mmCIF file with all atom_site columns, C-alpha atoms in Angstrom:
data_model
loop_
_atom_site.group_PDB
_atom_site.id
_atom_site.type_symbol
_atom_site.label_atom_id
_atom_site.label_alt_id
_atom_site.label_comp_id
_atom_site.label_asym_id
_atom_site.label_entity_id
_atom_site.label_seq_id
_atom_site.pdbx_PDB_ins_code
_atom_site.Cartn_x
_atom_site.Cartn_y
_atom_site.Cartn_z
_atom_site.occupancy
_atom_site.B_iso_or_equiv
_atom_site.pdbx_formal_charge
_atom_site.auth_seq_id
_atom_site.auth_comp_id
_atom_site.auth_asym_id
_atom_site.auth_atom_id
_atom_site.pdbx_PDB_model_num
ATOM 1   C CA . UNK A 1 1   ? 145.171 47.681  106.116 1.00 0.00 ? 279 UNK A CA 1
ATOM 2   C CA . UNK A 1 2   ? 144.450 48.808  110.035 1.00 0.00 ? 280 UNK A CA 1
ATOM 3   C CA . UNK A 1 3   ? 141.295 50.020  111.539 1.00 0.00 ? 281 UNK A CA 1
ATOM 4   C CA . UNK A 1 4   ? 143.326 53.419  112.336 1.00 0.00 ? 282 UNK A CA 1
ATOM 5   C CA . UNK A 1 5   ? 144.052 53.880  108.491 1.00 0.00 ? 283 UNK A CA 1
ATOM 6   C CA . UNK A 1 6   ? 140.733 53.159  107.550 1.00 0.00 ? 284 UNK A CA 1
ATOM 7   C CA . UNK A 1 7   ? 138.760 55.704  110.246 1.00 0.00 ? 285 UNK A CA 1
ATOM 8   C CA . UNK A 1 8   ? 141.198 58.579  109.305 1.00 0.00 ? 286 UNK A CA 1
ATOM 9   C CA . UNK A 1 9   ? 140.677 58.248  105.617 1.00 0.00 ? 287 UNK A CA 1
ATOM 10  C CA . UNK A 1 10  ? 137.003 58.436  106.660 1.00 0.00 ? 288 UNK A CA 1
ATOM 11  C CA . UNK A 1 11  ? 137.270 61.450  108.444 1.00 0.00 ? 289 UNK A CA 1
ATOM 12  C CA . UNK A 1 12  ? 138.996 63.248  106.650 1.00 0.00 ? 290 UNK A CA 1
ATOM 13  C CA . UNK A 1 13  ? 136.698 62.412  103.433 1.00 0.00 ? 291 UNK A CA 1
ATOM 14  C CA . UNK A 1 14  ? 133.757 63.502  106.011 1.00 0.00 ? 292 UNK A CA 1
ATOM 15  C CA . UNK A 1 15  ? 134.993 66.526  107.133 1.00 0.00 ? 293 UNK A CA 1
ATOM 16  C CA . UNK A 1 16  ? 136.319 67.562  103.649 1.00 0.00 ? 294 UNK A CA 1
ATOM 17  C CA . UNK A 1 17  ? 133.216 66.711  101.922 1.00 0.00 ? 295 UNK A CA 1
ATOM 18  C CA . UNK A 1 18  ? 130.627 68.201  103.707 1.00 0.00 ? 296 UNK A CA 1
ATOM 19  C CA . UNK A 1 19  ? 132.563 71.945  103.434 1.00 0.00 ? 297 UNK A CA 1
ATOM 20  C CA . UNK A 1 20  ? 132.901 71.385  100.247 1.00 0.00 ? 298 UNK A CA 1
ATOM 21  C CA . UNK A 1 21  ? 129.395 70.301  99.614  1.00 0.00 ? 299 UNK A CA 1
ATOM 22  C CA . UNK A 1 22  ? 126.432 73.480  99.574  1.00 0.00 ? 300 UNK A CA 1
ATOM 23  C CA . UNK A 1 23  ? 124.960 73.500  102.703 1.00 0.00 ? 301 UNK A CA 1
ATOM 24  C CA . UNK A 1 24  ? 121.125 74.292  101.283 1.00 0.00 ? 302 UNK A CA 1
ATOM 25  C CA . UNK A 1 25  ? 118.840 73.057  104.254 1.00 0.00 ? 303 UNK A CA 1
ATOM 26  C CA . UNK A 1 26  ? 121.207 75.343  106.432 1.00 0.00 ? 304 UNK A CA 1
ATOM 27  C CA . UNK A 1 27  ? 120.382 78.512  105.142 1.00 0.00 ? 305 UNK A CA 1
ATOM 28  C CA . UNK A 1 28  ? 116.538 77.975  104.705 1.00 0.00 ? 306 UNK A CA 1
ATOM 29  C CA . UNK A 1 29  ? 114.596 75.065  105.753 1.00 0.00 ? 307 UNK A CA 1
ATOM 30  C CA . UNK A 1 30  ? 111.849 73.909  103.541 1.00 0.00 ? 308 UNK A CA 1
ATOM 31  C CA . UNK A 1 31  ? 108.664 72.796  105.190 1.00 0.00 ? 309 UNK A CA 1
ATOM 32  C CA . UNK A 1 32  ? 107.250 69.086  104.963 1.00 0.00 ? 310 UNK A CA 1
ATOM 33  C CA . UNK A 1 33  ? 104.357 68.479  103.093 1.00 0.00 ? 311 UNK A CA 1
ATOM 34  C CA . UNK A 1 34  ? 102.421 67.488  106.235 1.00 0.00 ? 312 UNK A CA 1
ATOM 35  C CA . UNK A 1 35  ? 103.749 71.236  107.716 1.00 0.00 ? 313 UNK A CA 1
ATOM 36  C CA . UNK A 1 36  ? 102.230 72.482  104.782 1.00 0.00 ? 314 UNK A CA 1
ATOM 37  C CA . UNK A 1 37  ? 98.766  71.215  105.072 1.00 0.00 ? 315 UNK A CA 1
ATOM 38  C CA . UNK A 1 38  ? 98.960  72.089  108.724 1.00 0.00 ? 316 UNK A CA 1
ATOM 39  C CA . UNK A 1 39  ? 99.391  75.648  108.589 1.00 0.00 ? 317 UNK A CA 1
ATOM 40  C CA . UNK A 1 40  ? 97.386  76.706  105.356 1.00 0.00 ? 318 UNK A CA 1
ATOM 41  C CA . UNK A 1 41  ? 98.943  78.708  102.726 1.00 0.00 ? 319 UNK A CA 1
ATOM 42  C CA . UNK A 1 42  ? 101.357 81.476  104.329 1.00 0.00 ? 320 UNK A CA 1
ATOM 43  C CA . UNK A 1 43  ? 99.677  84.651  105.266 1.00 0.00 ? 321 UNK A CA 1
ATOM 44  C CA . UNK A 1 44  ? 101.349 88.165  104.642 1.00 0.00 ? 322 UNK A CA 1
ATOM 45  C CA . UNK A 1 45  ? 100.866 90.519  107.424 1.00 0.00 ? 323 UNK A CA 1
ATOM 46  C CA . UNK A 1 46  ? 98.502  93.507  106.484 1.00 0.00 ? 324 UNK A CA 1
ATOM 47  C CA . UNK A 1 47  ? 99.472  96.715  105.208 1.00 0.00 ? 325 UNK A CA 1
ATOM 48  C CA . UNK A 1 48  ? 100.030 99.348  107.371 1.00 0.00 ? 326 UNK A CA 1
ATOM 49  C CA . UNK A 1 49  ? 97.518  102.448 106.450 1.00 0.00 ? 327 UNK A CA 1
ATOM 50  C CA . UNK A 1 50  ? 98.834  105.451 106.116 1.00 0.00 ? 328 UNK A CA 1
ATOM 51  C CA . UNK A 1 51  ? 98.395  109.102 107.758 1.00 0.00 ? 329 UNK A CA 1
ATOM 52  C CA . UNK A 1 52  ? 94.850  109.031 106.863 1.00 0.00 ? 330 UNK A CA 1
ATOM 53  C CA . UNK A 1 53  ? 93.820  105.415 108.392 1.00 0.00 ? 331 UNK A CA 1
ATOM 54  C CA . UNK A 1 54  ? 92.815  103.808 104.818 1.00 0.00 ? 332 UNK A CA 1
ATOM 55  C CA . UNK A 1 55  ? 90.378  106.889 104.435 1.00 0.00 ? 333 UNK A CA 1
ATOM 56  C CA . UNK A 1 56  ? 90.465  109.004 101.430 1.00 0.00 ? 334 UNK A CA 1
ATOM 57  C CA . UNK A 1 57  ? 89.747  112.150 103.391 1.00 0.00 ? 335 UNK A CA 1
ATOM 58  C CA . UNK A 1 58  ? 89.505  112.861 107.521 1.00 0.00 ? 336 UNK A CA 1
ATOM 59  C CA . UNK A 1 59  ? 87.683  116.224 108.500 1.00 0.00 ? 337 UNK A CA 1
ATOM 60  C CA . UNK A 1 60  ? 90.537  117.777 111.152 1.00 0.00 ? 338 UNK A CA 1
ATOM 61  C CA . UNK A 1 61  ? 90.358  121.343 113.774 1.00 0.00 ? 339 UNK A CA 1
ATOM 62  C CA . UNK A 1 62  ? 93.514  123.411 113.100 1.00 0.00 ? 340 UNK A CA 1
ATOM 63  C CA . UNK A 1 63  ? 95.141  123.671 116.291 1.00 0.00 ? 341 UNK A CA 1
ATOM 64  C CA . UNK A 1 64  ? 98.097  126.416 115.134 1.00 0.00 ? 342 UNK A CA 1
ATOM 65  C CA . UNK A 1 65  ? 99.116  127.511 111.799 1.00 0.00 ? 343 UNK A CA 1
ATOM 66  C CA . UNK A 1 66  ? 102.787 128.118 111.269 1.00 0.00 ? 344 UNK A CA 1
ATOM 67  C CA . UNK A 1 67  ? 105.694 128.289 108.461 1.00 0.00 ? 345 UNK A CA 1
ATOM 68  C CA . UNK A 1 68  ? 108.141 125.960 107.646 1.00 0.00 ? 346 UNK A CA 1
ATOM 69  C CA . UNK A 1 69  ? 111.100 125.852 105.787 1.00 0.00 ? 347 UNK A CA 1
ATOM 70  C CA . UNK A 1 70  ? 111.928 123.288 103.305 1.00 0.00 ? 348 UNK A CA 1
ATOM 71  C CA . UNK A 1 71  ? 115.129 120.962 102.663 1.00 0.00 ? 349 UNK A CA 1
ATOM 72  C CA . UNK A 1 72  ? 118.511 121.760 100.997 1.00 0.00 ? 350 UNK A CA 1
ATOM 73  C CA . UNK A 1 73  ? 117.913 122.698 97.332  1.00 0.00 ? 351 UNK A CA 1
ATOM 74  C CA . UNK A 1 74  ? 114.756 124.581 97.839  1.00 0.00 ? 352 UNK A CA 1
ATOM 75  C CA . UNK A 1 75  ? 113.988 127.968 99.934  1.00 0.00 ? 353 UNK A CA 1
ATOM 76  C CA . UNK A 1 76  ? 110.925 129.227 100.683 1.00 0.00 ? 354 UNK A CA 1
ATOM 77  C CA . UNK A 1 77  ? 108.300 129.477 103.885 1.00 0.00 ? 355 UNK A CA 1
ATOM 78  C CA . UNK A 1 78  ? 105.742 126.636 103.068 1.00 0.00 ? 356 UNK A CA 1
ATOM 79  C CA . UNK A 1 79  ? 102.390 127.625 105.226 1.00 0.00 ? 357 UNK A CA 1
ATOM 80  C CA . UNK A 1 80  ? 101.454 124.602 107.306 1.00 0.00 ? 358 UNK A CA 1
ATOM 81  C CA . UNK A 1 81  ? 99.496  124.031 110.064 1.00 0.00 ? 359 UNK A CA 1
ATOM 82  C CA . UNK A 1 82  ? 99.073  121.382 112.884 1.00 0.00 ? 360 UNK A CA 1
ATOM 83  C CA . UNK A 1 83  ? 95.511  119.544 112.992 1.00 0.00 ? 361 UNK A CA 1
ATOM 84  C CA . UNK A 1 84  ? 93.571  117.190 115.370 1.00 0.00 ? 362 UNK A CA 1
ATOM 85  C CA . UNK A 1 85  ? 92.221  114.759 113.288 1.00 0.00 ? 363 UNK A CA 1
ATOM 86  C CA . UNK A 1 86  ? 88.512  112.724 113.687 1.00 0.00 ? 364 UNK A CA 1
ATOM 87  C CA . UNK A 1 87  ? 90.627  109.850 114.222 1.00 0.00 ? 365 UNK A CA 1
ATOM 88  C CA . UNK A 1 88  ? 91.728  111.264 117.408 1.00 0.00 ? 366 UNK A CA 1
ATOM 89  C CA . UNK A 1 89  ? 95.939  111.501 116.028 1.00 0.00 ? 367 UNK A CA 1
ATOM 90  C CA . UNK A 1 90  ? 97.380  115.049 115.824 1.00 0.00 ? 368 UNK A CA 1
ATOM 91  C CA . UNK A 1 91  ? 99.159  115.360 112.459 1.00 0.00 ? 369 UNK A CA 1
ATOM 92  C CA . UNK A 1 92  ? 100.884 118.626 110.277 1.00 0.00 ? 370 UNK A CA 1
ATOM 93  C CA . UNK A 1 93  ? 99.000  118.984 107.246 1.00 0.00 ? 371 UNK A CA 1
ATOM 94  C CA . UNK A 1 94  ? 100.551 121.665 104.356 1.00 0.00 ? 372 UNK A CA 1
ATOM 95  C CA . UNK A 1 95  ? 98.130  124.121 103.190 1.00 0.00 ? 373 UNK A CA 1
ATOM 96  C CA . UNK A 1 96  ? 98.678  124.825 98.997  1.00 0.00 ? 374 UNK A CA 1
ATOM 97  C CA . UNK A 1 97  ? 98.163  128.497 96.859  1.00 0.00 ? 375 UNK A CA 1
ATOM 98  C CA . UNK A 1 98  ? 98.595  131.635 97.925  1.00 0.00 ? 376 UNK A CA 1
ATOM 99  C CA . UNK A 1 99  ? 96.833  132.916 100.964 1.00 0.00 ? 377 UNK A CA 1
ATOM 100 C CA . UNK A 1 100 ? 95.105  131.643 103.556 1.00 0.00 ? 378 UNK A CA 1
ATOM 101 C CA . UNK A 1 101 ? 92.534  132.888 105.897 1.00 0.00 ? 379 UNK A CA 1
ATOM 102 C CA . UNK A 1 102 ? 92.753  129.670 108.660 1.00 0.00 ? 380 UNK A CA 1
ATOM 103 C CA . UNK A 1 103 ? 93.149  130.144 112.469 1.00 0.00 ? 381 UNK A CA 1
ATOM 104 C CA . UNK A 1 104 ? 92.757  127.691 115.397 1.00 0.00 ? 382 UNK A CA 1
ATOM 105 C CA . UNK A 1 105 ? 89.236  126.153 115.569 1.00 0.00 ? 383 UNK A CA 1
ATOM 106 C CA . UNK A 1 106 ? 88.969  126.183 111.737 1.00 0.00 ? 384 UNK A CA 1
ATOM 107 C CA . UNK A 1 107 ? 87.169  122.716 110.367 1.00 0.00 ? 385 UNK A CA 1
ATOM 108 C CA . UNK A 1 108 ? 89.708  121.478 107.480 1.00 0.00 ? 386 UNK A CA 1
ATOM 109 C CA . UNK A 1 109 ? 89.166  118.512 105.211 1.00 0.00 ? 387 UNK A CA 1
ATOM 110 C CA . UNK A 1 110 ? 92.439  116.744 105.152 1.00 0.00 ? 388 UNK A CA 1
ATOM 111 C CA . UNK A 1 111 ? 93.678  114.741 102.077 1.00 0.00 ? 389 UNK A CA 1
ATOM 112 C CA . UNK A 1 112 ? 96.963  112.043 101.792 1.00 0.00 ? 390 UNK A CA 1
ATOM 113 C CA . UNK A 1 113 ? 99.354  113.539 99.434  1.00 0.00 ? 391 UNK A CA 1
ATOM 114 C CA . UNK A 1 114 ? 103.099 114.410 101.170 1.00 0.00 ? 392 UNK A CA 1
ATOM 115 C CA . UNK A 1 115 ? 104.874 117.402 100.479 1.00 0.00 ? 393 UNK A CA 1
ATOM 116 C CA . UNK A 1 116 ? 108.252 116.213 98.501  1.00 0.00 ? 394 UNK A CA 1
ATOM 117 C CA . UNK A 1 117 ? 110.463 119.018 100.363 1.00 0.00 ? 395 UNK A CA 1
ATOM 118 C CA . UNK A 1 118 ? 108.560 119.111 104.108 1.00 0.00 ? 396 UNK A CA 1
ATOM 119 C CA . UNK A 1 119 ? 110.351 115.914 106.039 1.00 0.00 ? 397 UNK A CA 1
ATOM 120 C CA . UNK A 1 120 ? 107.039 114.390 108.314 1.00 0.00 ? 398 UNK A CA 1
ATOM 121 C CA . UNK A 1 121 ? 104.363 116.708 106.289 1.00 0.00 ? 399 UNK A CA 1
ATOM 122 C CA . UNK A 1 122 ? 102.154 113.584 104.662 1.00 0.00 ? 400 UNK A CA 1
ATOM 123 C CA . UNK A 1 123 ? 98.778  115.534 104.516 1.00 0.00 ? 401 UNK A CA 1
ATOM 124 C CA . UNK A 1 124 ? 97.285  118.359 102.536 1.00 0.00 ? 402 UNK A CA 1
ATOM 125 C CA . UNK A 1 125 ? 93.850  120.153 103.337 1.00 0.00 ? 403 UNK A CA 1
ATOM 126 C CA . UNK A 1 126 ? 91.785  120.656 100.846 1.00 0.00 ? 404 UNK A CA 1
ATOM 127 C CA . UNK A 1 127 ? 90.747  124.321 99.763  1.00 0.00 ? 405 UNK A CA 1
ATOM 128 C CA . UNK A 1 128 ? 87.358  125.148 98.865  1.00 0.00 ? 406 UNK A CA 1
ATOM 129 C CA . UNK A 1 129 ? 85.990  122.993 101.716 1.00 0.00 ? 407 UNK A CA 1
ATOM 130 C CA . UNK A 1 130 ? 84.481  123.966 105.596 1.00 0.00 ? 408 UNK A CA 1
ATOM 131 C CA . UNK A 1 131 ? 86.657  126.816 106.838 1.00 0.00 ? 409 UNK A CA 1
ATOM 132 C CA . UNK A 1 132 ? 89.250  127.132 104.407 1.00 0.00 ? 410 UNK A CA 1
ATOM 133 C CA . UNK A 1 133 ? 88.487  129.018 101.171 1.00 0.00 ? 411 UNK A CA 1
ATOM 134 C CA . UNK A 1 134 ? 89.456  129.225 97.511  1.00 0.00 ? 412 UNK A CA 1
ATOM 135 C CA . UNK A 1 135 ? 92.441  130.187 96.604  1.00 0.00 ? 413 UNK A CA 1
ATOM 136 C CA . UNK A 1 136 ? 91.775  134.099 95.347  1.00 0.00 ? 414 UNK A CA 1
ATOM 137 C CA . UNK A 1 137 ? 91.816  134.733 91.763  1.00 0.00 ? 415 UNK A CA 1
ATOM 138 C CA . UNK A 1 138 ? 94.923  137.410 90.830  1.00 0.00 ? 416 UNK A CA 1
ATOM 139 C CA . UNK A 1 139 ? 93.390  140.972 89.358  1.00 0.00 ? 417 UNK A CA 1
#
């Protein structure tokens, strides 16, 4: 048997095998033991707070109140209004019930809670609180 015989048998067997074979330190390396103690446990990056900054409830000034209109299956004019937060951020808050009585300069206490059919409305004052009354009882 030649030399020549012998190295193509071996490459082919190389190249044949290792396509064959699952390729499972290519698609995710696993970290040594000694990496391991190195860096620590891993560490998940934080969650990102929403509208309200972690806070159950920001106090807001209503810069303009306005009307919006909701998405496909629904139609109405949902009463919203656009509010400078005590966090500094500007944000559109939806105002629930019937009737409201708030103008720019009104204090507002601002809750989390999104409206399902207002895309980018996250926030919801609260009524009964500073500047913005109960809703009215119907006679």
């Amino acid at each position: 048997m030649s030399w020549s015989g012998l190295l193509r048998g071996f490459n082919t067997s190389l190249t044949y095998g290792l396509t064959l074979a699952p390729r499972l330190w290519a698609t995710r390396p696993m970290a040594t033991l000694n990496q391991m103690h190195r860096k620590g446990p891993p560490k998940w990056p934080p969650s990102t707070p929403g509208p309200t900054a972690g806070r159950p409830q920001l106090k807001g000034v209503v810069l303009r109140t306005f009307t919006r209109k909701p998405k496909k299956p629904n139609s109405a004019n949902r009463k919203c209004c656009r509010v400078r937060l005590s966090t500094g951020r500007e944000a559109v808050c939806f105002i629930p019930g019937e009737g409201h009585s708030l103008q720019e300069h009104h204090v507002v206490l601002v809750q989390g809670g999104r409206t399902q059919d207002l895309p980018g409305v996250k926030l919801t004052v609260v009524r009964g609180k500073y500047d913005c009354g109960h809703v009215q009882k119907k006679k």
